[in-house]
Amino acid sequence: MPAPAPRARAALPKTAGSRAAKASGAKAAGTPAPVAAPQEARRDPRRRVLDAAIACFTRSGFHGTSMHEVCTEAGMSPGALYRYFPSKEAIIIAIVEEERAARASLLERLDGATGFVEGLAAMGHALFSGEMPMVCVELGPEISAEASRNPVLKAKFDEVEAEMTDAIRRAFVAAQARGEIDPALDTDAALVMINAIGDGLLLRRRLEPELPLAQMMPALGHLIGRMFAPAHRSVPSDKAP
Amino acid sequence: MPAPAPRARAALPKTAGSRAAKASGAKAAGTPAPVAAPQEARRDPRRRVLDAAIACFTRSGFHGTSMHEVCTEAGMSPGALYRYFPSKEAIIIAIVEEERAARASLLERLDGATGFVEGLAAMGHALFSGEMPMVCVELGPEISAEASRNPVLKAKFDEVEAEMTDAIRRAFVAAQARGEIDPALDTDAALVMINAIGDGLLLRRRLEPELPLAQMMPALGHLIGRMFAPAHRSVPSDKAP
DNA sequence: ATGTCAAGAACGAACGTTCGTTCTCATCAC
DNA sequence: GTGATGAGAACGAACGTTCGTTCTTGACAT
């Protein structure tokens, strides 16, 4: 990044304030929180910025959110904010870094469940029931979209994704060895499918927030079960829709 | 609105044609087309704008693309461009409108195939093999992301999506009546699943363009077949991976 | 053939706004 | 004092858009 030349600082009084409200722009965005709560100001400033940024990016997207909005939401001035993060991009990258921890705790449900498919369904339920304080549910699609064209972000994002995919692959192979999954199935194709379903559901959540995905998880899990079950075993159908 | 003072126009001789490419800005983006091809300038100007916008939005996203970039790519000045579209938003909406036609032709593959699952696989193959001049493959995720927060765009987008989903639902129910699909399956869950898989694969394509999704379609189609096949029929496995 | 001229397409500098960022300066703890 | 912290005005660049002007075209008169 080219270092910007130091700016001269002319004392010009300028045009006072251009008070005419100007009817606002076409921007159909939500209102940022009025002002930070009193004890809010005591919390770790980095956390405050991150939480504020997550809220704003979720509401208006990365490019649709201005730093001033993040500042307002965090109850902090730009001068203070820039003390903790060197740039807007650094904030997203920090958010993605946080995702890693959240995803790791999600993955515990995979190994903790009675079976592979049950584990996937449990992950899905945790994601969509809101029981998990999880950034990626709301921000995942936004982050993927941004990652697809921001190389720095993409590198971080890929790291986190690879951890997730590897864990699922290990669980898949183990389940296959246990006879829970048809041994003839191609692992790569199955993983692409599982990833696609996950990403697709996350996106659907954004587009249709009223869709009761958590409630549908048994039915969706049942479908996934049929997809992977060994060929000549009748599907367990413990949760037929 | 404060009437802007009329601008003086000084008869400056100017640089004739300004064909110098201008080396572009610091924007870490791809290079816009050097200059419009000779016969390119003869084409329908609306089409030129649309094609240029699709290229730019695909490269840098909706908010990441400036109107000047679109102008450069289209080989057209801002003044000319704004003769054909009243705003940046109107351009996206026109693109989504075009999607409708493209999707309709995609849907023909559903009804033209030998069965429902084969139809889905054919759609997938057409999408990912590049044989279809289809905007949504590259721009779909970008549009969904934008639609999730732009109400005007969302309305248009929902229209197009509803047409797609309805057509798939009809095909699903018909296949179920034909005995091709397990009659016990919940139609709503199946449709959510099909949509999620489609959206998820489109997103994956953006994130990992090198992944040979078209080649994987037989394997993926096979998985979908297992998911929907009637319970006590052994899966046709004509294309076991 | 040549000149005239209106219509409208295209141009591109400039506009007002908003962006991400940085500045100066006040405040506090020690 | 001194160093860390924060506020908030200000900066310059870039944004989407506008608009006075120029260029292109082709019908018509000569």
Coordinates of C-alpha atoms (C1' of nucleotides) in Angstrom, one line a residue:
Chain A
M1 CA 0.0 0.0 0.0
P2 CA 1.4 3.4 -1.1
A3 CA 2.1 5.6 1.9
P4 CA -0.1 8.7 1.6
A5 CA 1.7 12.0 1.6
P6 CA 1.4 13.9 4.9
R7 CA -1.4 16.4 4.6
A8 CA -1.1 20.2 5.2
R9 CA -3.5 21.4 7.8
A10 CA -4.9 24.8 6.6
A11 CA -7.0 26.4 9.3
L12 CA -9.9 27.3 6.9
P13 CA -13.2 27.6 8.7
K14 CA -15.1 26.0 5.9
T15 CA -18.8 26.2 5.3
A16 CA -20.0 25.8 8.9
G17 CA -22.0 22.7 8.5
S18 CA -24.3 22.5 5.5
R19 CA -27.2 22.1 7.8
A20 CA -29.8 21.3 5.1
A21 CA -30.7 17.7 6.0
K22 CA -30.7 16.9 2.3
A23 CA -33.4 14.3 2.8
S24 CA -30.6 11.7 3.1
G25 CA -29.4 9.4 0.4
A26 CA -31.2 6.5 -1.1
K27 CA -29.5 4.3 1.4
A28 CA -32.2 2.1 2.9
A29 CA -30.2 1.0 5.9
G30 CA -31.1 0.4 9.5
T31 CA -30.4 2.8 12.3
P32 CA -27.2 2.3 14.3
A33 CA -27.6 1.9 18.1
P34 CA -28.4 5.3 19.7
V35 CA -25.3 5.4 21.9
A36 CA -23.3 2.9 23.9
A37 CA -24.7 1.9 27.3
P38 CA -22.9 3.3 30.4
Q39 CA -21.1 0.2 31.6
E40 CA -20.5 -0.8 28.0
A41 CA -17.6 1.7 27.9
R42 CA -15.8 -0.3 30.6
R43 CA -15.4 -3.4 28.4
D44 CA -12.3 -4.4 26.5
P45 CA -12.2 -1.8 23.6
R46 CA -11.2 -4.4 21.0
R47 CA -14.2 -6.6 21.9
R48 CA -16.5 -3.6 21.7
V49 CA -15.2 -2.8 18.2
L50 CA -15.5 -6.4 17.1
D51 CA -19.0 -6.7 18.4
A52 CA -20.1 -3.4 16.9
A53 CA -18.5 -4.3 13.5
I54 CA -20.3 -7.7 13.5
A55 CA -23.6 -6.0 14.2
C56 CA -23.0 -3.4 11.5
F57 CA -21.6 -5.8 8.8
T58 CA -24.5 -8.1 9.4
R59 CA -27.0 -5.3 9.0
S60 CA -25.5 -3.6 6.0
G61 CA -22.6 -5.6 4.6
F62 CA -18.9 -4.9 4.7
H63 CA -18.8 -2.3 2.0
G64 CA -22.2 -0.9 3.0
T65 CA -21.0 -0.1 6.5
S66 CA -18.9 3.0 7.2
M67 CA -16.3 3.3 9.8
H68 CA -18.4 6.1 11.4
E69 CA -21.2 3.6 11.8
V70 CA -19.0 1.1 13.5
C71 CA -17.7 3.9 15.8
T72 CA -21.2 5.0 16.7
E73 CA -22.2 1.4 17.4
A74 CA -19.1 0.8 19.5
G75 CA -19.6 4.1 21.4
M76 CA -16.1 5.2 20.4
S77 CA -14.5 7.9 18.3
P78 CA -12.5 7.1 15.2
G79 CA -9.4 8.2 16.9
A80 CA -9.9 5.6 19.6
L81 CA -11.0 2.9 17.2
Y82 CA -7.9 3.3 15.0
R83 CA -5.8 2.8 18.1
Y84 CA -7.0 -0.8 18.2
F85 CA -7.3 -1.7 14.5
P86 CA -5.1 -0.3 11.8
S87 CA -7.8 -0.6 9.1
K88 CA -11.3 -1.7 8.2
E89 CA -9.9 -4.8 6.6
A90 CA -8.1 -5.7 9.8
I91 CA -11.4 -5.8 11.6
I92 CA -12.9 -8.4 9.2
I93 CA -9.8 -10.5 9.4
A94 CA -10.0 -10.4 13.2
I95 CA -13.7 -11.5 12.9
V96 CA -12.7 -14.4 10.7
E97 CA -10.0 -15.4 13.2
E98 CA -12.7 -15.5 15.9
E99 CA -14.7 -17.8 13.7
R100 CA -12.0 -20.4 14.0
A101 CA -12.7 -20.8 17.7
A102 CA -16.5 -20.8 17.2
R103 CA -16.2 -23.4 14.5
A104 CA -14.0 -25.6 16.6
S105 CA -16.7 -25.7 19.3
L106 CA -19.2 -26.5 16.6
L107 CA -17.1 -29.4 15.5
E108 CA -17.3 -30.9 19.0
R109 CA -20.9 -31.8 18.2
L110 CA -19.7 -33.9 15.3
D111 CA -17.6 -36.2 17.4
G112 CA -19.9 -36.1 20.4
A113 CA -22.9 -37.4 18.5
T114 CA -24.0 -41.0 18.2
G115 CA -23.2 -41.1 14.5
F116 CA -21.9 -39.1 11.6
V117 CA -25.2 -38.0 10.2
E118 CA -26.6 -37.3 13.6
G119 CA -23.5 -35.2 14.2
L120 CA -24.1 -33.1 11.1
A121 CA -27.7 -32.6 12.1
A122 CA -26.6 -31.5 15.6
M123 CA -24.3 -29.0 14.0
G124 CA -27.1 -27.7 11.8
H125 CA -29.4 -27.4 14.8
A126 CA -26.9 -25.6 16.9
L127 CA -26.3 -23.2 14.0
F128 CA -29.9 -22.4 13.2
S129 CA -31.6 -22.5 16.6
G130 CA -29.6 -19.5 17.8
E131 CA -28.2 -21.4 20.7
M132 CA -24.7 -20.7 19.5
P133 CA -23.3 -17.2 19.7
M134 CA -22.1 -17.7 16.2
V135 CA -20.9 -15.1 13.9
C136 CA -20.8 -17.2 10.8
V137 CA -24.5 -17.8 10.7
E138 CA -25.3 -14.2 9.8
L139 CA -21.9 -13.2 8.5
G140 CA -20.8 -16.3 6.7
P141 CA -22.2 -15.5 3.3
E142 CA -21.0 -11.9 3.6
I143 CA -17.5 -13.1 4.4
S144 CA -17.4 -15.7 1.6
A145 CA -18.5 -13.0 -0.9
E146 CA -15.8 -10.7 0.3
A147 CA -13.2 -13.4 0.4
S148 CA -13.8 -14.3 -3.2
R149 CA -12.2 -11.1 -4.2
N150 CA -10.0 -10.0 -1.3
P151 CA -6.8 -12.1 -1.3
V152 CA -5.7 -11.3 2.2
L153 CA -9.1 -12.2 3.6
K154 CA -9.3 -15.2 1.4
A155 CA -6.1 -16.6 2.9
K156 CA -7.4 -16.4 6.4
F157 CA -10.8 -17.7 5.3
D158 CA -9.3 -20.7 3.6
E159 CA -7.4 -21.6 6.7
V160 CA -10.5 -21.7 8.8
E161 CA -12.4 -23.6 6.1
A162 CA -9.7 -26.1 5.7
E163 CA -9.8 -27.0 9.4
M164 CA -13.5 -27.5 9.2
T165 CA -13.4 -29.6 6.0
D166 CA -10.6 -31.8 7.3
A167 CA -12.5 -32.5 10.5
I168 CA -15.6 -33.5 8.6
R169 CA -13.5 -35.6 6.2
R170 CA -12.0 -37.5 9.1
A171 CA -15.4 -38.1 10.7
F172 CA -16.8 -39.3 7.3
V173 CA -14.0 -41.7 6.7
A174 CA -14.3 -43.0 10.3
A175 CA -18.0 -43.5 9.9
Q176 CA -17.4 -45.3 6.6
A177 CA -14.9 -47.7 8.4
R178 CA -17.6 -48.3 11.0
G179 CA -20.0 -49.4 8.3
E180 CA -22.3 -46.5 9.0
I181 CA -21.7 -45.1 5.5
D182 CA -21.7 -46.8 2.2
P183 CA -18.1 -47.8 1.5
A184 CA -18.6 -47.3 -2.2
L185 CA -19.2 -43.6 -1.9
D186 CA -16.6 -41.1 -3.2
T187 CA -15.3 -39.1 -0.3
D188 CA -14.5 -36.0 -2.3
A189 CA -17.9 -35.8 -3.8
A190 CA -19.5 -36.4 -0.4
L191 CA -17.5 -33.6 1.1
V192 CA -18.3 -31.2 -1.7
M193 CA -21.9 -32.1 -1.1
I194 CA -21.8 -31.6 2.7
N195 CA -20.1 -28.3 2.3
A196 CA -22.5 -27.1 -0.3
I197 CA -25.5 -28.0 1.9
G198 CA -24.0 -26.2 4.8
D199 CA -23.2 -23.1 2.8
G200 CA -26.5 -23.2 1.0
L201 CA -28.5 -23.4 4.2
L202 CA -26.5 -20.5 5.7
L203 CA -27.3 -18.4 2.6
R204 CA -31.0 -19.4 2.7
R205 CA -31.0 -18.2 6.3
R206 CA -30.0 -14.8 5.1
L207 CA -32.5 -14.7 2.3
E208 CA -35.4 -16.1 4.3
P209 CA -34.8 -15.5 8.0
E210 CA -38.4 -16.6 8.8
L211 CA -37.8 -20.1 7.4
P212 CA -37.7 -22.4 10.5
L213 CA -34.5 -24.2 9.6
A214 CA -33.8 -25.5 13.1
Q215 CA -37.2 -27.2 13.1
M216 CA -36.5 -28.7 9.7
M217 CA -33.2 -30.2 10.7
P218 CA -34.6 -33.6 11.5
A219 CA -36.2 -33.8 8.1
L220 CA -33.0 -32.5 6.4
G221 CA -30.9 -34.9 8.5
H222 CA -33.1 -37.7 7.4
L223 CA -32.4 -36.8 3.7
I224 CA -28.7 -36.7 4.3
G225 CA -28.9 -40.0 6.1
R226 CA -30.5 -41.6 3.0
M227 CA -27.8 -40.2 0.9
F228 CA -25.0 -41.8 2.8
A229 CA -26.6 -45.0 4.2
P230 CA -25.1 -48.3 2.9
A231 CA -27.0 -49.5 -0.1
H232 CA -28.9 -52.6 1.1
R233 CA -29.7 -51.4 4.5
S234 CA -33.2 -49.9 5.0
V235 CA -32.9 -46.4 6.2
P236 CA -33.3 -46.1 10.0
S237 CA -36.2 -43.6 9.5
D238 CA -36.2 -42.9 13.3
K239 CA -37.3 -39.4 12.3
A240 CA -39.3 -39.8 9.2
P241 CA -40.8 -36.4 8.4
Chain B
M1 CA -31.9 21.1 -4.0
P2 CA -29.5 24.0 -4.3
A3 CA -29.2 24.9 -8.0
P4 CA -25.6 24.4 -9.0
A5 CA -24.0 27.4 -10.5
P6 CA -23.7 27.0 -14.3
R7 CA -20.3 25.8 -15.2
A8 CA -18.0 27.7 -17.4
R9 CA -16.9 25.6 -20.3
A10 CA -13.6 27.2 -21.6
A11 CA -13.0 26.2 -25.2
L12 CA -10.0 24.2 -24.2
P13 CA -8.7 22.2 -27.1
K14 CA -8.3 19.1 -25.1
T15 CA -6.5 15.9 -25.9
A16 CA -8.5 15.0 -29.0
G17 CA -9.4 11.4 -28.3
S18 CA -7.8 10.6 -25.0
R19 CA -6.9 7.2 -26.0
A20 CA -4.2 6.9 -23.4
A21 CA -5.2 4.0 -21.2
K22 CA -4.5 6.0 -18.0
A23 CA -2.8 3.2 -16.2
S24 CA -5.8 2.7 -14.0
G25 CA -6.0 3.6 -10.3
A26 CA -4.5 1.9 -7.2
K27 CA -7.5 -0.4 -7.0
A28 CA -6.2 -3.8 -6.5
A29 CA -8.5 -5.1 -9.2
G30 CA -8.1 -6.6 -12.6
T31 CA -7.5 -4.4 -15.6
P32 CA -10.6 -3.1 -17.3
A33 CA -10.6 -3.6 -21.0
P34 CA -8.0 -1.4 -22.6
V35 CA -10.5 0.4 -24.9
A36 CA -13.6 -0.6 -26.6
A37 CA -13.0 -2.6 -29.8
P38 CA -13.8 -0.8 -33.0
Q39 CA -17.0 -2.6 -33.9
E40 CA -17.9 -2.9 -30.2
A41 CA -19.1 0.7 -30.3
R42 CA -21.8 -0.2 -32.8
R43 CA -23.6 -2.6 -30.6
D44 CA -26.7 -1.8 -28.7
P45 CA -25.5 0.6 -25.9
R46 CA -27.8 -1.0 -23.2
R47 CA -26.2 -4.4 -24.0
R48 CA -22.8 -2.9 -23.8
V49 CA -23.5 -1.4 -20.4
L50 CA -25.0 -4.6 -19.1
D51 CA -22.1 -6.8 -20.3
A52 CA -19.6 -4.3 -18.9
A53 CA -21.4 -4.2 -15.6
I54 CA -21.6 -8.0 -15.4
A55 CA -17.9 -8.2 -16.0
C56 CA -17.1 -5.5 -13.4
F57 CA -19.5 -6.8 -10.7
T58 CA -18.1 -10.3 -11.1
R59 CA -14.6 -9.0 -10.8
S60 CA -15.0 -6.6 -7.9
G61 CA -18.5 -6.9 -6.5
F62 CA -21.4 -4.5 -6.7
H63 CA -20.1 -2.0 -4.1
G64 CA -16.5 -2.6 -5.1
T65 CA -17.2 -1.4 -8.7
S66 CA -17.4 2.3 -9.5
M67 CA -19.5 3.6 -12.2
H68 CA -16.3 4.9 -13.9
E69 CA -15.1 1.4 -14.1
V70 CA -18.3 0.3 -15.7
C71 CA -18.0 3.2 -18.1
T72 CA -14.4 2.3 -19.0
E73 CA -15.3 -1.3 -19.6
A74 CA -18.2 -0.3 -21.7
G75 CA -16.1 2.2 -23.7
M76 CA -18.6 4.9 -22.8
S77 CA -18.7 8.1 -20.8
P78 CA -20.7 8.5 -17.7
G79 CA -23.0 10.9 -19.5
A80 CA -23.7 8.3 -22.2
L81 CA -24.2 5.6 -19.7
Y82 CA -26.7 7.5 -17.6
R83 CA -28.8 8.0 -20.8
Y84 CA -29.6 4.3 -20.7
F85 CA -29.8 3.6 -17.0
P86 CA -31.0 6.0 -14.3
S87 CA -28.8 4.6 -11.6
K88 CA -26.4 1.9 -10.6
E89 CA -29.1 0.0 -8.8
A90 CA -31.1 0.0 -12.0
I91 CA -28.3 -1.8 -13.7
I92 CA -28.3 -4.7 -11.3
I93 CA -32.0 -5.0 -11.4
A94 CA -31.8 -5.2 -15.2
I95 CA -29.2 -8.0 -14.8
V96 CA -31.5 -9.9 -12.5
E97 CA -34.3 -9.5 -15.0
E98 CA -32.1 -11.1 -17.6
E99 CA -31.5 -13.9 -15.2
R100 CA -35.1 -14.8 -15.5
A101 CA -34.8 -15.7 -19.1
A102 CA -31.5 -17.6 -18.5
R103 CA -33.1 -19.6 -15.7
A104 CA -36.1 -20.4 -17.8
S105 CA -33.9 -22.0 -20.4
L106 CA -32.0 -23.9 -17.6
L107 CA -35.3 -25.3 -16.5
E108 CA -36.0 -26.8 -19.8
R109 CA -33.3 -29.3 -19.0
L110 CA -35.4 -30.4 -16.0
D111 CA -38.4 -31.4 -18.1
G112 CA -36.3 -32.6 -21.0
A113 CA -34.4 -35.2 -19.0
T114 CA -35.3 -38.9 -18.5
G115 CA -36.0 -38.4 -14.8
F116 CA -36.1 -35.8 -12.0
V117 CA -32.6 -36.5 -10.6
E118 CA -31.2 -36.8 -14.1
G119 CA -32.8 -33.4 -14.8
L120 CA -31.1 -31.8 -11.8
A121 CA -27.8 -33.3 -12.8
A122 CA -28.2 -31.9 -16.3
M123 CA -28.9 -28.5 -14.9
G124 CA -25.9 -28.7 -12.7
H125 CA -23.7 -29.8 -15.6
A126 CA -25.0 -27.0 -17.8
L127 CA -24.3 -24.5 -15.1
F128 CA -20.8 -25.6 -14.3
S129 CA -19.4 -26.7 -17.7
G130 CA -19.6 -23.2 -19.0
E131 CA -21.8 -24.3 -21.9
M132 CA -24.4 -21.8 -20.7
P133 CA -23.8 -18.1 -21.1
M134 CA -25.1 -17.7 -17.6
V135 CA -24.7 -14.7 -15.5
C136 CA -25.8 -16.4 -12.3
V137 CA -22.9 -18.8 -12.1
E138 CA -20.5 -16.0 -11.4
L139 CA -22.9 -13.3 -10.1
G140 CA -25.5 -15.4 -8.2
P141 CA -23.8 -15.2 -4.8
E142 CA -23.0 -11.5 -5.3
I143 CA -26.7 -10.9 -6.1
S144 CA -28.0 -12.9 -3.2
A145 CA -25.7 -11.0 -0.8
E146 CA -26.9 -7.7 -2.2
A147 CA -30.5 -8.8 -2.2
S148 CA -30.4 -9.7 1.4
R149 CA -30.1 -6.0 2.3
N150 CA -31.5 -4.1 -0.7
P151 CA -35.3 -4.3 -0.6
V152 CA -35.9 -3.2 -4.2
L153 CA -33.4 -5.8 -5.5
K154 CA -34.8 -8.4 -3.2
A155 CA -38.3 -8.1 -4.6
K156 CA -37.0 -8.7 -8.2
F157 CA -34.7 -11.5 -7.0
D158 CA -37.6 -13.2 -5.1
E159 CA -39.7 -13.2 -8.2
V160 CA -37.0 -15.0 -10.2
E161 CA -36.3 -17.4 -7.4
A162 CA -39.9 -18.2 -6.9
E163 CA -40.3 -19.2 -10.6
M164 CA -37.4 -21.5 -10.3
T165 CA -38.5 -23.1 -7.0
D166 CA -42.0 -23.6 -8.3
A167 CA -40.8 -25.3 -11.4
I168 CA -38.6 -27.7 -9.4
R169 CA -41.4 -28.4 -7.0
R170 CA -43.8 -29.3 -9.8
A171 CA -41.2 -31.6 -11.3
F172 CA -40.6 -33.1 -7.8
V173 CA -44.2 -33.8 -7.2
A174 CA -44.7 -35.3 -10.6
A175 CA -41.7 -37.6 -10.2
Q176 CA -43.1 -38.6 -6.8
A177 CA -46.4 -39.5 -8.5
R178 CA -44.5 -41.5 -11.1
G179 CA -42.9 -43.6 -8.3
E180 CA -39.5 -42.2 -9.1
I181 CA -39.2 -40.6 -5.7
D182 CA -40.1 -41.9 -2.2
P183 CA -43.7 -40.9 -1.6
A184 CA -43.0 -40.5 2.1
L185 CA -40.6 -37.6 1.6
D186 CA -41.5 -34.2 2.7
T187 CA -41.7 -31.9 -0.3
D188 CA -40.8 -28.7 1.6
A189 CA -37.7 -30.2 3.1
A190 CA -36.6 -31.7 -0.2
L191 CA -36.9 -28.4 -1.9
V192 CA -35.0 -26.6 0.8
M193 CA -32.3 -29.2 0.3
I194 CA -32.3 -28.9 -3.5
N195 CA -32.1 -25.1 -3.2
A196 CA -29.3 -25.3 -0.7
I197 CA -27.3 -27.7 -2.8
G198 CA -27.7 -25.5 -5.8
D199 CA -26.8 -22.3 -4.0
G200 CA -24.0 -24.0 -2.1
L201 CA -22.4 -25.3 -5.3
L202 CA -22.6 -21.9 -6.9
L203 CA -20.8 -20.4 -3.9
R204 CA -18.2 -23.1 -3.9
R205 CA -17.6 -22.3 -7.6
R206 CA -16.7 -18.7 -6.6
L207 CA -14.5 -19.8 -3.8
E208 CA -12.7 -22.6 -5.6
P209 CA -13.0 -21.9 -9.3
E210 CA -10.5 -24.7 -10.0
L211 CA -12.7 -27.4 -8.6
P212 CA -14.0 -29.5 -11.5
L213 CA -17.7 -29.3 -10.6
A214 CA -18.9 -30.2 -14.0
Q215 CA -16.9 -33.5 -13.9
M216 CA -18.2 -34.2 -10.4
M217 CA -21.8 -33.9 -11.5
P218 CA -22.3 -37.6 -12.0
A219 CA -21.1 -38.4 -8.6
L220 CA -23.1 -35.5 -7.0
G221 CA -26.2 -36.6 -9.0
H222 CA -25.7 -40.1 -7.7
L223 CA -25.8 -38.8 -4.1
I224 CA -28.9 -36.9 -4.8
G225 CA -30.5 -39.9 -6.3
R226 CA -29.9 -42.0 -3.2
M227 CA -31.4 -39.2 -1.2
F228 CA -34.7 -39.3 -3.0
A229 CA -35.0 -42.9 -4.3
P230 CA -37.9 -45.0 -2.9
A231 CA -36.8 -46.8 0.2
H232 CA -36.8 -50.4 -0.8
R233 CA -35.6 -50.1 -4.2
S234 CA -31.9 -50.5 -4.7
V235 CA -30.3 -47.4 -6.1
P236 CA -29.8 -47.6 -9.9
S237 CA -26.1 -47.0 -9.4
D238 CA -25.6 -46.7 -13.2
K239 CA -22.9 -44.1 -12.4
A240 CA -21.4 -45.3 -9.2
P241 CA -18.3 -43.2 -8.6
Chain C
dA1 C1' -22.4 17.9 -55.1
dT2 C1' -22.7 21.0 -51.5
dG3 C1' -24.2 23.7 -47.6
dT4 C1' -27.5 24.2 -43.8
dC5 C1' -29.2 22.8 -39.7
dA6 C1' -31.9 20.5 -36.1
dA7 C1' -31.9 16.3 -33.2
dG8 C1' -29.9 13.8 -30.0
dA9 C1' -25.9 10.8 -28.7
dA10 C1' -21.8 11.2 -26.4
dC11 C1' -18.4 13.6 -23.7
dG12 C1' -16.0 14.5 -19.4
dA13 C1' -15.2 18.0 -15.9
dA14 C1' -17.4 19.2 -11.9
dC15 C1' -20.7 18.6 -8.2
dG16 C1' -22.0 17.5 -3.5
dT17 C1' -21.5 13.7 -0.5
dT18 C1' -19.4 10.2 1.9
dC19 C1' -15.7 7.4 2.5
dG20 C1' -11.5 5.5 5.3
dT21 C1' -8.2 7.5 7.8
dT22 C1' -5.3 10.9 10.5
dC23 C1' -4.8 15.0 12.7
dT24 C1' -4.5 18.0 17.0
dC25 C1' -5.5 18.6 21.3
dA26 C1' -7.7 17.6 26.0
dT27 C1' -7.7 14.5 29.7
dC28 C1' -6.2 11.4 33.0
dA29 C1' -2.8 8.3 35.9
dC30 C1' 1.4 8.3 37.8
Chain D
dG1 C1' 6.4 16.2 33.5
dT2 C1' 5.3 12.2 30.8
dG3 C1' 3.0 8.6 28.4
dA4 C1' -1.1 6.4 27.3
dT5 C1' -5.9 7.2 25.9
dG6 C1' -9.7 9.2 23.6
dA7 C1' -12.5 12.8 21.3
dG8 C1' -13.9 14.7 17.2
dA9 C1' -12.9 17.9 13.5
dA10 C1' -10.7 17.6 9.4
dC11 C1' -8.4 15.5 5.3
dG12 C1' -8.0 14.1 0.6
dA13 C1' -9.6 10.6 -2.4
dA14 C1' -13.2 8.6 -4.5
dC15 C1' -17.9 7.9 -5.0
dG16 C1' -22.5 8.2 -7.9
dT17 C1' -24.5 11.5 -10.6
dT18 C1' -25.4 15.9 -13.3
dC19 C1' -25.2 19.0 -17.1
dG20 C1' -23.1 22.5 -20.4
dT21 C1' -21.0 21.5 -24.4
dT22 C1' -19.3 19.1 -28.5
dC23 C1' -19.7 15.7 -32.1
dT24 C1' -22.3 12.9 -35.4
dT25 C1' -25.8 12.1 -38.4
dG26 C1' -28.9 12.6 -42.1
dA27 C1' -32.9 15.1 -44.3
dC28 C1' -33.5 18.8 -47.0
dA29 C1' -32.6 23.0 -49.9
dT30 C1' -29.8 24.6 -53.2

